[in-house]
Coordinates of C-alpha atoms in Angstrom, one line a residue:
X1 CA 0.0 0.0 0.0
X2 CA 2.8 2.4 0.9
X3 CA 4.6 1.6 -2.3
X4 CA 1.5 2.5 -4.3
X5 CA 1.3 5.8 -2.6
X6 CA 5.0 6.5 -3.2
X7 CA 4.5 5.6 -6.9
X8 CA 1.7 8.2 -7.1
X9 CA 3.9 10.9 -5.6
X10 CA 7.3 10.2 -7.2
X11 CA 8.5 9.1 -10.6
X12 CA 11.3 6.4 -10.4
X13 CA 12.3 3.3 -12.4
X14 CA 10.5 0.1 -11.5
X15 CA 13.9 -1.5 -10.7
X16 CA 13.8 0.4 -7.4
X17 CA 10.5 -1.2 -6.2
X18 CA 12.3 -4.0 -4.4
X19 CA 14.7 -1.6 -2.8
X20 CA 11.9 0.7 -1.7
X21 CA 9.9 -2.2 -0.3
X22 CA 13.0 -3.3 1.7
X23 CA 13.6 0.1 3.1
X24 CA 10.0 0.5 4.1
X25 CA 10.1 -2.9 5.8
X26 CA 13.3 -2.0 7.6
X27 CA 11.8 1.3 8.9
X28 CA 8.6 -0.5 10.1
X29 CA 10.7 -3.0 12.0
X30 CA 12.7 -0.2 13.6
X31 CA 9.5 1.6 14.6
X32 CA 8.1 -1.5 16.2
X33 CA 11.3 -2.1 18.0
X34 CA 11.4 1.4 19.5
X35 CA 7.7 1.3 20.4
X36 CA 8.2 -2.1 22.2
X37 CA 11.3 -0.8 24.0
X38 CA 9.8 2.5 25.0
X39 CA 6.2 1.6 25.8
X40 CA 5.9 -2.2 26.2
X41 CA 8.9 -3.2 28.2
X42 CA 8.4 -0.2 30.5
X43 CA 5.5 -1.9 32.2
X44 CA 5.5 -5.3 33.9
X45 CA 1.8 -6.4 33.5
X46 CA -0.6 -6.6 30.6
X47 CA -3.0 -4.3 32.5
X48 CA -0.3 -1.6 32.9
X49 CA 0.7 -1.9 29.3
X50 CA -2.9 -1.6 28.0
X51 CA -3.6 1.3 30.3
X52 CA -0.5 3.2 29.1
X53 CA -0.5 3.1 25.2
X54 CA 2.1 5.3 23.5
X55 CA 0.8 8.6 22.1
X56 CA 1.8 7.7 18.5
X57 CA -0.1 4.4 18.4
X58 CA -3.9 4.0 18.0
X59 CA -5.3 2.3 21.1
X60 CA -7.0 -0.5 19.2
X61 CA -3.7 -1.3 17.4
X62 CA -1.9 -1.1 20.7
X63 CA -4.1 -3.8 22.1
X64 CA -3.3 -6.1 19.2
X65 CA 0.4 -5.4 19.6
X66 CA 0.4 -6.2 23.3
X67 CA -1.5 -9.4 22.6
X68 CA 1.0 -10.4 19.9
X69 CA 4.0 -9.6 22.0
X70 CA 2.6 -11.5 25.0
X71 CA 2.1 -14.5 22.8
X72 CA 5.7 -14.2 21.7
X73 CA 6.7 -14.4 25.4
X74 CA 4.6 -17.5 25.9
X75 CA 6.2 -19.1 22.8
X76 CA 9.7 -18.3 24.1
X77 CA 8.9 -20.0 27.4
X78 CA 7.5 -23.1 25.7
X79 CA 10.6 -23.2 23.4
X80 CA 12.9 -23.0 26.4
X81 CA 11.1 -25.9 28.1
X82 CA 11.2 -28.0 24.9
X83 CA 14.9 -27.2 24.5
X84 CA 15.6 -28.5 28.0
X85 CA 13.6 -31.6 27.4
X86 CA 15.5 -32.3 24.1
X87 CA 18.8 -32.0 26.0
X88 CA 17.6 -34.7 28.5
X89 CA 17.0 -37.3 25.8
X90 CA 19.6 -40.1 25.9
X91 CA 18.8 -41.7 22.5
X92 CA 18.2 -39.7 19.4
X93 CA 16.0 -40.8 16.4
X94 CA 18.3 -41.7 13.6
X95 CA 16.1 -43.5 11.0
X96 CA 15.2 -40.4 9.1
X97 CA 12.0 -40.6 7.2
X98 CA 12.0 -44.4 7.1
X99 CA 8.9 -45.8 8.9
X100 CA 9.5 -47.6 12.2
X101 CA 7.6 -50.7 10.8
X102 CA 10.1 -50.9 7.9
X103 CA 13.1 -50.6 10.3
X104 CA 11.6 -53.4 12.5
X105 CA 11.2 -55.6 9.5
X106 CA 14.8 -55.3 8.4

C-alpha cells in the first residue's frame, strides 16, 4: 500500500521497487522495536501496558500489539522448556523418514 502511494507521488524506475519495499520494511521493524522498547517493556503487567499506550499508536492497534508480544513471550517460554527436554534425551532418532515398521522388519 505504501509503495503504491510512493508511486503516485514520485517518478522512479521500476527497478527500485524491491529496494523501496525493503527500506519501508526496515523502517517499520525499527519503529516496532522502538515502540516495544519505550512503551511495552516499561510496564510489567498486561493491564499496565494496556492502560498506558504510547501517544503515537492508535489504542485498538496497541491492544493487538500487546497481545502479539505477550504471545511471543509464551512461545519463548515453551521453546525453552522444549529445548531443556530435548537435552535430557539419551537416545536420538536416527532412522530419518523411514517408517518404524520398515526398520523393525529389516
